[in-house]
PDB file of C-alpha atoms and ligand atoms in Angstrom:
ATOM      1  CA  MET A   1      50.070 126.667  67.109  1.00 83.00           C
ATOM      2  CA  ALA A   2      52.314 126.310  70.170  1.00 92.00           C
ATOM      3  CA  ALA A   3      53.255 122.913  71.609  1.00 96.00           C
ATOM      4  CA  GLY A   4      51.759 123.655  75.013  1.00 98.00           C
ATOM      5  CA  LEU A   5      48.681 125.258  76.511  1.00 98.00           C
ATOM      6  CA  VAL A   6      48.741 126.547  80.082  1.00 98.00           C
ATOM      7  CA  ILE A   7      45.220 126.488  81.537  1.00 98.00           C
ATOM      8  CA  VAL A   8      44.573 128.854  84.444  1.00 98.00           C
ATOM      9  CA  PRO A   9      41.178 128.795  86.193  1.00 98.00           C
ATOM     10  CA  THR A  10      40.228 132.144  87.706  1.00 97.00           C
ATOM     11  CA  TYR A  11      37.759 133.322  90.278  1.00 96.00           C
ATOM     12  CA  ASN A  12      38.370 136.871  91.524  1.00 96.00           C
ATOM     13  CA  GLU A  13      41.969 137.099  90.382  1.00 96.00           C
ATOM     14  CA  ARG A  14      41.869 140.592  88.921  1.00 96.00           C
ATOM     15  CA  GLU A  15      45.105 141.679  90.635  1.00 96.00           C
ATOM     16  CA  ASN A  16      47.032 138.705  89.282  1.00 97.00           C
ATOM     17  CA  VAL A  17      46.081 137.922  85.703  1.00 98.00           C
ATOM     18  CA  ALA A  18      47.897 140.667  83.797  1.00 98.00           C
ATOM     19  CA  ALA A  19      51.247 140.028  85.471  1.00 98.00           C
ATOM     20  CA  LEU A  20      50.803 136.273  85.352  1.00 98.00           C
ATOM     21  CA  SER A  21      50.056 136.172  81.643  1.00 98.00           C
ATOM     22  CA  ARG A  22      53.002 138.468  80.892  1.00 98.00           C
ATOM     23  CA  ASP A  23      55.379 136.294  82.935  1.00 98.00           C
ATOM     24  CA  VAL A  24      54.167 132.922  81.602  1.00 98.00           C
ATOM     25  CA  LEU A  25      54.307 133.993  77.965  1.00 98.00           C
ATOM     26  CA  ALA A  26      57.771 135.495  78.503  1.00 98.00           C
ATOM     27  CA  ALA A  27      59.018 132.359  80.282  1.00 98.00           C
ATOM     28  CA  SER A  28      58.345 130.055  77.333  1.00 98.00           C
ATOM     29  CA  ALA A  29      57.851 130.766  73.632  1.00 98.00           C
ATOM     30  CA  GLU A  30      56.422 127.254  73.305  1.00 98.00           C
ATOM     31  CA  VAL A  31      53.192 127.835  75.216  1.00 98.00           C
ATOM     32  CA  GLU A  32      49.915 129.693  74.898  1.00 98.00           C
ATOM     33  CA  LEU A  33      47.491 130.541  77.694  1.00 98.00           C
ATOM     34  CA  LEU A  34      43.851 129.790  78.340  1.00 98.00           C
ATOM     35  CA  PHE A  35      42.072 131.409  81.282  1.00 98.00           C
ATOM     36  CA  VAL A  36      38.821 129.794  82.400  1.00 98.00           C
ATOM     37  CA  ASP A  37      36.815 132.370  84.330  1.00 98.00           C
ATOM     38  CA  ASP A  38      33.631 131.545  86.234  1.00 98.00           C
ATOM     39  CA  ALA A  39      31.963 134.978  85.947  1.00 98.00           C
ATOM     40  CA  SER A  40      34.172 136.430  88.698  1.00 98.00           C
ATOM     41  CA  PRO A  41      32.306 139.205  90.553  1.00 98.00           C
ATOM     42  CA  ASP A  42      35.465 141.340  90.527  1.00 97.00           C
ATOM     43  CA  ARG A  43      35.216 141.357  86.704  1.00 97.00           C
ATOM     44  CA  THR A  44      38.405 139.389  86.104  1.00 98.00           C
ATOM     45  CA  GLY A  45      36.656 138.146  82.941  1.00 98.00           C
ATOM     46  CA  GLU A  46      36.396 141.625  81.420  1.00 98.00           C
ATOM     47  CA  LEU A  47      40.024 142.349  82.120  1.00 98.00           C
ATOM     48  CA  LEU A  48      40.975 139.028  80.521  1.00 98.00           C
ATOM     49  CA  ASP A  49      39.008 139.934  77.385  1.00 98.00           C
ATOM     50  CA  GLN A  50      40.986 143.173  77.139  1.00 98.00           C
ATOM     51  CA  LEU A  51      44.252 141.297  77.554  1.00 98.00           C
ATOM     52  CA  ALA A  52      43.219 138.766  74.904  1.00 98.00           C
ATOM     53  CA  GLU A  53      42.554 141.573  72.413  1.00 98.00           C
ATOM     54  CA  GLN A  54      46.161 142.690  72.745  1.00 97.00           C
ATOM     55  CA  GLU A  55      47.801 139.283  73.016  1.00 98.00           C
ATOM     56  CA  PRO A  56      47.212 136.652  70.339  1.00 98.00           C
ATOM     57  CA  ARG A  57      48.710 133.908  72.550  1.00 98.00           C
ATOM     58  CA  LEU A  58      46.016 134.399  75.193  1.00 98.00           C
ATOM     59  CA  ALA A  59      42.431 133.100  75.096  1.00 98.00           C
ATOM     60  CA  VAL A  60      39.552 133.227  77.576  1.00 98.00           C
ATOM     61  CA  LEU A  61      36.738 130.799  78.241  1.00 98.00           C
ATOM     62  CA  HIS A  62      33.823 132.305  80.138  1.00 98.00           C
ATOM     63  CA  ARG A  63      31.506 130.194  82.212  1.00 97.00           C
ATOM     64  CA  PRO A  64      28.233 131.519  83.598  1.00 97.00           C
ATOM     65  CA  GLN A  65      28.750 130.751  87.294  1.00 95.00           C
ATOM     66  CA  LYS A  66      31.199 129.434  89.871  1.00 95.00           C
ATOM     67  CA  GLN A  67      31.288 125.671  89.529  1.00 92.00           C
ATOM     68  CA  GLY A  68      34.608 124.831  91.136  1.00 91.00           C
ATOM     69  CA  LEU A  69      38.083 124.323  89.852  1.00 93.00           C
ATOM     70  CA  GLY A  70      37.458 120.799  88.574  1.00 94.00           C
ATOM     71  CA  ARG A  71      34.667 121.780  86.206  1.00 94.00           C
ATOM     72  CA  ALA A  72      36.698 124.742  84.952  1.00 97.00           C
ATOM     73  CA  TYR A  73      39.622 122.466  84.115  1.00 97.00           C
ATOM     74  CA  ILE A  74      37.450 119.912  82.326  1.00 97.00           C
ATOM     75  CA  ALA A  75      36.089 122.714  80.119  1.00 97.00           C
ATOM     76  CA  GLY A  76      39.667 123.885  79.513  1.00 98.00           C
ATOM     77  CA  PHE A  77      40.853 120.381  78.634  1.00 98.00           C
ATOM     78  CA  GLN A  78      38.038 120.000  76.113  1.00 98.00           C
ATOM     79  CA  TRP A  79      38.975 123.349  74.571  1.00 98.00           C
ATOM     80  CA  ALA A  80      42.611 122.204  74.322  1.00 98.00           C
ATOM     81  CA  LEU A  81      41.695 118.855  72.737  1.00 98.00           C
ATOM     82  CA  GLU A  82      39.671 120.637  70.047  1.00 98.00           C
ATOM     83  CA  ARG A  83      42.988 122.208  69.068  1.00 98.00           C
ATOM     84  CA  THR A  84      46.434 120.721  68.405  1.00 98.00           C
ATOM     85  CA  TYR A  85      48.335 121.224  71.688  1.00 98.00           C
ATOM     86  CA  ASP A  86      50.554 118.307  72.706  1.00 98.00           C
ATOM     87  CA  PHE A  87      51.188 119.401  76.298  1.00 98.00           C
ATOM     88  CA  ILE A  88      48.435 120.722  78.537  1.00 98.00           C
ATOM     89  CA  PHE A  89      49.276 122.427  81.825  1.00 98.00           C
ATOM     90  CA  GLU A  90      47.338 123.271  84.943  1.00 98.00           C
ATOM     91  CA  MET A  91      48.433 126.349  86.864  1.00 98.00           C
ATOM     92  CA  ASP A  92      46.952 128.639  89.560  1.00 97.00           C
ATOM     93  CA  ALA A  93      46.450 132.338  88.875  1.00 97.00           C
ATOM     94  CA  ASP A  94      47.804 133.557  92.207  1.00 95.00           C
ATOM     95  CA  PHE A  95      51.600 133.267  91.669  1.00 96.00           C
ATOM     96  CA  SER A  96      51.818 130.271  93.974  1.00 96.00           C
ATOM     97  CA  HIS A  97      53.332 128.608  90.927  1.00 97.00           C
ATOM     98  CA  ASP A  98      56.432 130.176  89.401  1.00 98.00           C
ATOM     99  CA  PRO A  99      56.085 130.970  85.683  1.00 98.00           C
ATOM    100  CA  GLN A 100      59.799 130.197  85.329  1.00 98.00           C
ATOM    101  CA  ASP A 101      58.959 126.560  86.052  1.00 98.00           C
ATOM    102  CA  VAL A 102      56.757 126.256  82.943  1.00 98.00           C
ATOM    103  CA  PRO A 103      59.638 125.476  80.522  1.00 98.00           C
ATOM    104  CA  LYS A 104      61.097 123.047  83.088  1.00 98.00           C
ATOM    105  CA  LEU A 105      57.829 121.141  83.415  1.00 98.00           C
ATOM    106  CA  LEU A 106      57.548 121.122  79.631  1.00 98.00           C
ATOM    107  CA  ALA A 107      61.004 119.582  79.278  1.00 98.00           C
ATOM    108  CA  ALA A 108      60.128 116.953  81.895  1.00 98.00           C
ATOM    109  CA  ALA A 109      56.818 116.214  80.124  1.00 97.00           C
ATOM    110  CA  ARG A 110      58.751 115.257  76.994  1.00 96.00           C
ATOM    111  CA  GLU A 111      60.068 112.272  78.979  1.00 96.00           C
ATOM    112  CA  SER A 112      56.848 111.267  80.729  1.00 97.00           C
ATOM    113  CA  ASP A 113      53.051 111.203  80.298  1.00 98.00           C
ATOM    114  CA  VAL A 114      52.174 113.316  83.317  1.00 98.00           C
ATOM    115  CA  VAL A 115      54.498 115.591  85.289  1.00 98.00           C
ATOM    116  CA  LEU A 116      53.392 116.696  88.738  1.00 98.00           C
ATOM    117  CA  GLY A 117      55.041 119.850  90.008  1.00 98.00           C
ATOM    118  CA  SER A 118      55.865 118.631  93.500  1.00 98.00           C
ATOM    119  CA  ARG A 119      56.518 120.701  96.620  1.00 97.00           C
ATOM    120  CA  TYR A 120      57.781 117.723  98.585  1.00 97.00           C
ATOM    121  CA  VAL A 121      59.906 115.534  96.328  1.00 95.00           C
ATOM    122  CA  ASN A 122      63.574 115.694  97.483  1.00 92.00           C
ATOM    123  CA  GLY A 123      62.897 118.151 100.315  1.00 93.00           C
ATOM    124  CA  LEU A 124      60.279 120.716 101.218  1.00 95.00           C
ATOM    125  CA  ARG A 125      59.834 123.895  99.196  1.00 96.00           C
ATOM    126  CA  VAL A 126      56.906 125.963 100.451  1.00 95.00           C
ATOM    127  CA  ILE A 127      57.262 129.691 101.161  1.00 95.00           C
ATOM    128  CA  ASN A 128      55.047 131.727 103.503  1.00 93.00           C
ATOM    129  CA  TRP A 129      52.352 129.144 104.031  1.00 92.00           C
ATOM    130  CA  PRO A 130      50.667 128.980 107.445  1.00 92.00           C
ATOM    131  CA  LEU A 131      51.731 125.815 109.272  1.00 94.00           C
ATOM    132  CA  ARG A 132      48.175 124.438 109.300  1.00 91.00           C
ATOM    133  CA  ARG A 133      48.006 124.628 105.484  1.00 92.00           C
ATOM    134  CA  LEU A 134      51.318 122.833 105.197  1.00 94.00           C
ATOM    135  CA  ILE A 135      50.200 120.118 107.609  1.00 94.00           C
ATOM    136  CA  LEU A 136      46.910 119.698 105.758  1.00 92.00           C
ATOM    137  CA  SER A 137      48.683 119.384 102.429  1.00 93.00           C
ATOM    138  CA  ARG A 138      51.226 116.848 103.744  1.00 95.00           C
ATOM    139  CA  MET A 139      48.491 114.824 105.486  1.00 94.00           C
ATOM    140  CA  ALA A 140      46.485 114.784 102.254  1.00 94.00           C
ATOM    141  CA  GLY A 141      49.488 113.270 100.483  1.00 95.00           C
ATOM    142  CA  TYR A 142      49.911 110.497 103.063  1.00 96.00           C
ATOM    143  CA  TYR A 143      46.163 109.818 103.133  1.00 96.00           C
ATOM    144  CA  VAL A 144      46.074 109.426  99.349  1.00 97.00           C
ATOM    145  CA  LYS A 145      49.091 107.135  99.383  1.00 97.00           C
ATOM    146  CA  TRP A 146      47.673 104.992 102.171  1.00 97.00           C
ATOM    147  CA  ILE A 147      44.300 104.479 100.508  1.00 97.00           C
ATOM    148  CA  THR A 148      45.122 104.367  96.793  1.00 98.00           C
ATOM    149  CA  GLY A 149      48.720 103.085  96.819  1.00 97.00           C
ATOM    150  CA  MET A 150      49.890 105.954  94.594  1.00 97.00           C
ATOM    151  CA  PRO A 151      53.523 106.615  95.517  1.00 96.00           C
ATOM    152  CA  PHE A 152      53.584 110.375  94.821  1.00 97.00           C
ATOM    153  CA  THR A 153      54.564 112.943  97.434  1.00 97.00           C
ATOM    154  CA  ASP A 154      52.252 115.732  96.218  1.00 97.00           C
ATOM    155  CA  PRO A 155      49.092 114.362  94.583  1.00 97.00           C
ATOM    156  CA  THR A 156      47.099 117.554  95.249  1.00 96.00           C
ATOM    157  CA  SER A 157      49.526 119.806  93.419  1.00 97.00           C
ATOM    158  CA  GLY A 158      47.766 122.116  90.986  1.00 96.00           C
ATOM    159  CA  PHE A 159      50.827 122.769  88.814  1.00 98.00           C
ATOM    160  CA  ARG A 160      51.298 119.950  86.346  1.00 98.00           C
ATOM    161  CA  CYS A 161      51.510 118.976  82.708  1.00 98.00           C
ATOM    162  CA  TYR A 162      49.671 116.235  80.831  1.00 98.00           C
ATOM    163  CA  ARG A 163      50.646 114.852  77.494  1.00 98.00           C
ATOM    164  CA  ARG A 164      47.734 115.108  75.059  1.00 98.00           C
ATOM    165  CA  ALA A 165      47.315 111.306  74.800  1.00 98.00           C
ATOM    166  CA  VAL A 166      46.509 111.139  78.518  1.00 98.00           C
ATOM    167  CA  LEU A 167      43.605 113.573  78.322  1.00 98.00           C
ATOM    168  CA  GLU A 168      42.351 111.931  75.125  1.00 98.00           C
ATOM    169  CA  SER A 169      42.388 108.502  76.752  1.00 98.00           C
ATOM    170  CA  LEU A 170      40.725 109.317  80.079  1.00 97.00           C
ATOM    171  CA  ASP A 171      36.984 109.559  80.438  1.00 95.00           C
ATOM    172  CA  LEU A 172      36.987 113.156  81.673  1.00 94.00           C
ATOM    173  CA  GLU A 173      33.241 113.183  82.271  1.00 91.00           C
ATOM    174  CA  ARG A 174      33.763 110.575  84.990  1.00 92.00           C
ATOM    175  CA  ILE A 175      35.994 112.871  87.027  1.00 93.00           C
ATOM    176  CA  GLY A 176      33.385 114.060  89.501  1.00 89.00           C
ATOM    177  CA  SER A 177      35.321 116.301  91.922  1.00 90.00           C
ATOM    178  CA  SER A 178      34.788 120.005  91.895  1.00 85.00           C
ATOM    179  CA  GLY A 179      37.431 121.110  94.444  1.00 81.00           C
ATOM    180  CA  TYR A 180      40.953 119.962  95.299  1.00 82.00           C
ATOM    181  CA  SER A 181      40.247 116.288  95.013  1.00 92.00           C
ATOM    182  CA  PHE A 182      40.006 116.927  91.287  1.00 96.00           C
ATOM    183  CA  GLN A 183      43.806 116.897  91.281  1.00 97.00           C
ATOM    184  CA  ILE A 184      43.877 113.585  93.125  1.00 97.00           C
ATOM    185  CA  GLU A 185      41.264 112.020  90.857  1.00 97.00           C
ATOM    186  CA  MET A 186      43.058 113.116  87.696  1.00 98.00           C
ATOM    187  CA  VAL A 187      46.447 111.719  88.658  1.00 98.00           C
ATOM    188  CA  HIS A 188      44.845 108.542  89.955  1.00 98.00           C
ATOM    189  CA  ALA A 189      42.942 108.030  86.686  1.00 97.00           C
ATOM    190  CA  ALA A 190      46.161 108.471  84.683  1.00 98.00           C
ATOM    191  CA  TRP A 191      48.168 106.180  86.975  1.00 98.00           C
ATOM    192  CA  ARG A 192      45.470 103.492  86.955  1.00 97.00           C
ATOM    193  CA  ALA A 193      45.253 103.704  83.150  1.00 97.00           C
ATOM    194  CA  GLY A 194      48.974 102.855  82.962  1.00 97.00           C
ATOM    195  CA  PHE A 195      50.445 106.244  82.100  1.00 98.00           C
ATOM    196  CA  ALA A 196      53.907 107.226  83.359  1.00 98.00           C
ATOM    197  CA  VAL A 197      53.673 109.859  86.103  1.00 98.00           C
ATOM    198  CA  ALA A 198      56.798 111.768  87.204  1.00 98.00           C
ATOM    199  CA  GLU A 199      57.276 114.331  89.948  1.00 98.00           C
ATOM    200  CA  TRP A 200      59.318 117.445  89.273  1.00 97.00           C
ATOM    201  CA  PRO A 201      60.493 119.681  92.151  1.00 97.00           C
ATOM    202  CA  ILE A 202      58.843 123.100  92.302  1.00 97.00           C
ATOM    203  CA  THR A 203      58.868 125.867  94.881  1.00 96.00           C
ATOM    204  CA  PHE A 204      55.388 126.926  95.978  1.00 96.00           C
ATOM    205  CA  GLU A 205      54.646 130.357  97.407  1.00 95.00           C
ATOM    206  CA  GLU A 206      51.603 131.666  99.263  1.00 92.00           C
ATOM    207  CA  ARG A 207      49.417 133.787  96.965  1.00 90.00           C
ATOM    208  CA  HIS A 208      50.679 137.369  96.507  1.00 81.00           C
ATOM    209  CA  SER A 209      47.228 138.988  96.505  1.00 82.00           C
ATOM    210  CA  GLY A 210      43.543 138.113  96.425  1.00 81.00           C
ATOM    211  CA  ALA A 211      41.653 135.666  98.627  1.00 79.00           C
ATOM    212  CA  SER A 212      41.870 131.896  98.951  1.00 79.00           C
ATOM    213  CA  LYS A 213      38.900 129.755  97.898  1.00 77.00           C
ATOM    214  CA  MET A 214      39.961 126.891 100.127  1.00 78.00           C
ATOM    215  CA  GLY A 215      37.296 125.833 102.641  1.00 81.00           C
ATOM    216  CA  ALA A 216      35.994 122.987 104.777  1.00 85.00           C
ATOM    217  CA  GLY A 217      33.717 121.743 101.985  1.00 85.00           C
ATOM    218  CA  ILE A 218      36.748 121.168  99.752  1.00 85.00           C
ATOM    219  CA  VAL A 219      38.459 119.098 102.464  1.00 87.00           C
ATOM    220  CA  ARG A 220      35.288 117.057 103.134  1.00 90.00           C
ATOM    221  CA  GLU A 221      34.895 116.314  99.443  1.00 89.00           C
ATOM    222  CA  ALA A 222      38.525 115.150  99.225  1.00 90.00           C
ATOM    223  CA  LEU A 223      38.154 112.815 102.216  1.00 91.00           C
ATOM    224  CA  TRP A 224      35.488 110.670 100.591  1.00 94.00           C
ATOM    225  CA  ARG A 225      36.599 111.100  96.979  1.00 95.00           C
ATOM    226  CA  VAL A 226      39.882 109.336  97.743  1.00 96.00           C
ATOM    227  CA  TRP A 227      37.960 106.262  98.943  1.00 96.00           C
ATOM    228  CA  ASN A 228      35.896 106.509  95.780  1.00 95.00           C
ATOM    229  CA  CYS A 229      39.096 106.389  93.670  1.00 95.00           C
ATOM    230  CA  TRP A 230      40.171 103.232  95.438  1.00 96.00           C
ATOM    231  CA  PHE A 231      36.742 101.678  95.029  1.00 94.00           C
ATOM    232  CA  GLN A 232      36.594 102.521  91.325  1.00 93.00           C
ATOM    233  CA  ALA A 233      40.000 100.886  90.915  1.00 94.00           C
ATOM    234  CA  GLY A 234      38.401  97.636  92.070  1.00 94.00           C
ATOM    235  CA  CYS A 235      39.927  98.162  95.540  1.00 95.00           C
ATOM    236  CA  ARG A 236      43.368  97.664  94.004  1.00 94.00           C
ATOM    237  CA  ARG A 237      46.370  99.717  95.056  1.00 95.00           C
ATOM    238  CA  ARG A 238      48.574  99.123  92.022  1.00 94.00           C
ATOM    239  CA  PRO A 239      49.190 101.085  88.799  1.00 94.00           C
ATOM    240  CA  GLY A 240      47.688  99.790  85.584  1.00 91.00           C
ATOM    241  CA  LEU A 241      49.708  97.926  82.947  1.00 94.00           C
ATOM    242  CA  PRO A 242      51.451 100.363  80.563  1.00 94.00           C
ATOM    243  CA  HIS A 243      48.838 102.086  78.420  1.00 96.00           C
ATOM    244  CA  PRO A 244      49.304 101.521  74.656  1.00 96.00           C
ATOM    245  CA  ARG A 245      49.506 105.290  74.204  1.00 97.00           C
ATOM    246  CA  SER A 246      51.964 105.779  77.077  1.00 97.00           C
ATOM    247  CA  ILE A 247      55.428 107.093  76.319  1.00 94.00           C
ATOM    248  CA  ARG A 248      56.653 103.826  77.852  1.00 86.00           C
ATOM    249  CA  ALA A 249      54.992 101.872  75.051  1.00 85.00           C
ATOM    250  CA  SER A 250      56.703 103.787  72.227  1.00 74.00           C
TER     251      SER A 250
HETATM  252  N1  GTP B 301      37.152 129.117  87.222  1.00 94.33           N
HETATM  253  C1  GTP B 301      37.272 128.845  88.531  1.00 94.33           C
HETATM  254  N2  GTP B 301      38.472 129.002  89.135  1.00 94.33           N
HETATM  255  C2  GTP B 301      38.572 128.723  90.451  1.00 94.33           C
HETATM  256  C3  GTP B 301      37.471 128.295  91.225  1.00 94.33           C
HETATM  257  N3  GTP B 301      37.909 128.096  92.505  1.00 94.33           N
HETATM  258  C4  GTP B 301      39.225 128.403  92.502  1.00 94.33           C
HETATM  259  N4  GTP B 301      39.627 128.793  91.268  1.00 94.33           N
HETATM  260  C5  GTP B 301      40.977 129.172  90.825  1.00 94.33           C
HETATM  261  O1  GTP B 301      41.805 128.059  91.066  1.00 94.33           O
HETATM  262  C6  GTP B 301      43.108 128.457  91.456  1.00 94.33           C
HETATM  263  C7  GTP B 301      43.430 127.887  92.846  1.00 94.33           C
HETATM  264  O2  GTP B 301      42.561 128.465  93.811  1.00 94.33           O
HETATM  265  P1  GTP B 301      43.082 129.177  95.143  1.00 94.33           P
HETATM  266  O3  GTP B 301      42.067 130.065  95.732  1.00 94.33           O
HETATM  267  O4  GTP B 301      44.430 129.762  94.887  1.00 94.33           O
HETATM  268  O5  GTP B 301      43.140 127.962  96.037  1.00 94.33           O
HETATM  269  P2  GTP B 301      44.313 127.529  96.867  1.00 94.33           P
HETATM  270  O6  GTP B 301      45.565 127.644  96.069  1.00 94.33           O
HETATM  271  O7  GTP B 301      43.915 126.251  97.422  1.00 94.33           O
HETATM  272  O8  GTP B 301      44.282 128.565  98.039  1.00 94.33           O
HETATM  273  P3  GTP B 301      45.480 129.477  98.509  1.00 94.33           P
HETATM  274  O9  GTP B 301      46.623 128.552  98.739  1.00 94.33           O
HETATM  275  O10 GTP B 301      45.014 130.122  99.741  1.00 94.33           O
HETATM  276  O11 GTP B 301      45.751 130.424  97.394  1.00 94.33           O
HETATM  277  C8  GTP B 301      43.095 129.974  91.432  1.00 94.33           C
HETATM  278  O12 GTP B 301      43.596 130.408  90.190  1.00 94.33           O
HETATM  279  C9  GTP B 301      41.618 130.302  91.604  1.00 94.33           C
HETATM  280  O13 GTP B 301      41.278 131.554  91.058  1.00 94.33           O
HETATM  281  C10 GTP B 301      36.205 128.148  90.556  1.00 94.33           C
HETATM  282  O14 GTP B 301      35.190 127.774  91.143  1.00 94.33           O
HETATM  283  N5  GTP B 301      36.170 128.427  89.236  1.00 94.33           N
HETATM  284 MG1   MG B 302      46.382 129.348  95.586  1.00 94.33          MG
END
């Protein structure tokens, strides 16, 4: 079995999945792919089943209804932990994340517990995004830093890699977010537990095709979830002591 599993949640991504899976699997021989589809009305799930029949490095998890990105990832993480993968990635289906970055994140994850693909570390690398999306994303980063104390520039990034020990150690059932704030909650849980989190520069591009699922509800959820993170951390704004299973402890 490969060292890494790239988990890609999908909802109406029919135009993207074939090319994405081809490019990710070609970019790194060390990873396999898991798509988690929430019964997409455009029948992305059926197409994925056809792709999986032809490609042994590709698997599909079907869920009966749309339950948000967070729930899809938790199901994907559990699937990964039932197998032997050491590095577990999150990645969007819409080509906002460059498949060529997968081996780079994997290399960085060998030196850290969590690697966040960051659009804003050492400069700004976002292509074709409307200004209001960019402002929202940057504001989210500052808001998270201000409330939780986490020093990362891009805590909402959806392109990242976790070392297996991190996902095994966190109580995944306690991660309550369904939308974007899932990304914030996950990195906060790892940081608070004392895992080493690194940021790795990535270039992010507006989706090539298909529609965004971003909406006001996702922003509202993130606004209060960040306060909830802080509260659950005992109102502390510091990282935890190094976790015994952290790479720093070995
Ligand atoms: N399984 C599943 N996947 C989802 C759900 N919502 C979003 N996704 C997937 O999560 C990834 C990110 O969603 P996007 O719609 O690209 O959201 P976004 O990146 O914030 O929006 P854009 O920047 O406009 O693309 C994509 O691969 C989506 O197909 C969901 O409820 N269930
Ligand atoms: Mg997107």
